[in-house]
Coordinates of C-alpha atoms in Angstrom, one line a residue:
X1069 CA -76.1 -36.6 153.9
X1070 CA -77.8 -33.8 156.2
X1071 CA -73.6 -32.2 156.7
X1072 CA -73.6 -32.1 152.9
X1073 CA -77.2 -30.5 152.0
X1074 CA -76.2 -27.2 153.9
X1075 CA -72.3 -26.6 152.7
X1076 CA -71.6 -23.9 150.5
X1077 CA -68.6 -23.9 148.5
X1078 CA -69.2 -20.5 146.7
X1079 CA -67.9 -17.3 148.3
X1080 CA -69.7 -14.1 147.6
X1081 CA -67.1 -11.4 146.6
X1082 CA -67.7 -8.2 148.2
X1083 CA -68.5 -6.4 145.1
X1084 CA -70.9 -9.7 143.9
X1085 CA -72.5 -8.6 147.0
X1086 CA -73.9 -5.6 145.3
X1087 CA -75.5 -7.4 142.4
X1088 CA -79.4 -7.8 142.8
X1089 CA -81.6 -10.2 141.2
X1090 CA -84.7 -8.3 139.3
X1091 CA -87.2 -9.9 136.6
X1092 CA -87.4 -8.9 133.0
X1093 CA -90.1 -6.1 133.4
X1094 CA -87.6 -4.1 136.2
X1095 CA -84.9 -4.0 133.5
X1096 CA -86.5 -1.9 130.6
X1097 CA -84.2 0.9 131.3
X1098 CA -81.3 -1.0 131.9
X1099 CA -78.0 -1.5 129.6
X1100 CA -78.1 -4.9 128.8
X1101 CA -74.1 -6.3 129.4
X1102 CA -74.2 -9.6 128.3
X1103 CA -75.3 -13.3 129.1
X1104 CA -73.6 -15.9 132.1
X1105 CA -73.9 -19.1 132.5
X1106 CA -73.3 -20.3 136.0
X1107 CA -73.0 -24.0 137.3
X1108 CA -72.2 -25.9 140.2
X1109 CA -72.4 -29.4 141.5
X1110 CA -75.6 -30.9 141.8
X1111 CA -74.7 -34.1 143.4
X1112 CA -71.5 -35.3 145.4
X1113 CA -71.0 -38.8 144.3
X1114 CA -74.2 -40.5 144.7
X1115 CA -76.0 -38.0 147.0
X1116 CA -78.0 -35.3 145.4
X1117 CA -77.1 -31.7 147.1
X1118 CA -79.8 -29.8 148.5
X1119 CA -81.4 -27.8 145.8
X1120 CA -81.5 -24.5 147.9
X1121 CA -77.7 -24.8 148.5
X1122 CA -77.0 -25.6 144.7
X1123 CA -79.5 -22.7 144.1
X1124 CA -77.8 -20.1 146.0
X1125 CA -74.3 -21.4 144.7
X1126 CA -75.2 -20.8 141.2
X1127 CA -76.8 -17.2 142.1
X1128 CA -73.4 -16.2 144.1
X1129 CA -71.4 -17.3 141.2
X1130 CA -73.4 -15.6 138.7
X1131 CA -73.7 -12.3 141.2
X1132 CA -69.7 -12.2 141.2
X1133 CA -69.3 -12.6 137.0
X1134 CA -71.9 -10.1 136.5
X1135 CA -69.6 -7.7 139.3
X1136 CA -66.7 -8.5 137.0
X1137 CA -68.2 -7.3 134.0
X1138 CA -69.6 -4.0 135.5
X1139 CA -73.1 -5.2 136.1
X1140 CA -75.1 -4.3 138.8
X1141 CA -78.2 -6.8 137.8
X1142 CA -78.9 -10.1 137.2
X1143 CA -82.4 -11.6 135.4
X1144 CA -82.5 -15.4 135.2
X1145 CA -83.2 -16.7 132.0
X1146 CA -84.6 -20.0 132.9
X1147 CA -84.5 -22.5 135.7
X1148 CA -81.9 -24.1 137.6
X1149 CA -81.2 -27.5 135.9
X1150 CA -78.9 -30.1 137.1
X1151 CA -76.8 -27.2 138.5
X1152 CA -76.8 -25.0 135.8
X1153 CA -78.6 -21.8 135.0
X1154 CA -78.3 -19.1 132.8
X1155 CA -78.4 -15.3 133.7
X1156 CA -78.6 -11.8 131.7
X1157 CA -76.3 -9.1 133.6
X1158 CA -77.5 -5.5 133.7
X1159 CA -76.3 -2.1 134.1
X1160 CA -79.2 -0.1 135.8
X1161 CA -77.7 2.3 137.9
X1162 CA -75.6 5.3 135.7
X1163 CA -76.5 2.7 132.7

């Protein structure tokens, strides 16, 4: 199980590396671009994956998708539940 807990299968694209995660009060002057929902496997067979690994993968997916939308910022809209989390996407630099 310890080998599975640290495995991350989602690669952060170069453009995704530029996406930052902020809180709702920090995006007041930003342009809202839309909402995305990212998900990844929370379990492998009967084994639960590390919550930190699942969270990291979901955030990487969100950052990659936000970059594809022309955004530069994501804000979580709720908690991670069963390997799924939603984010609002914003453009804060040159909105």
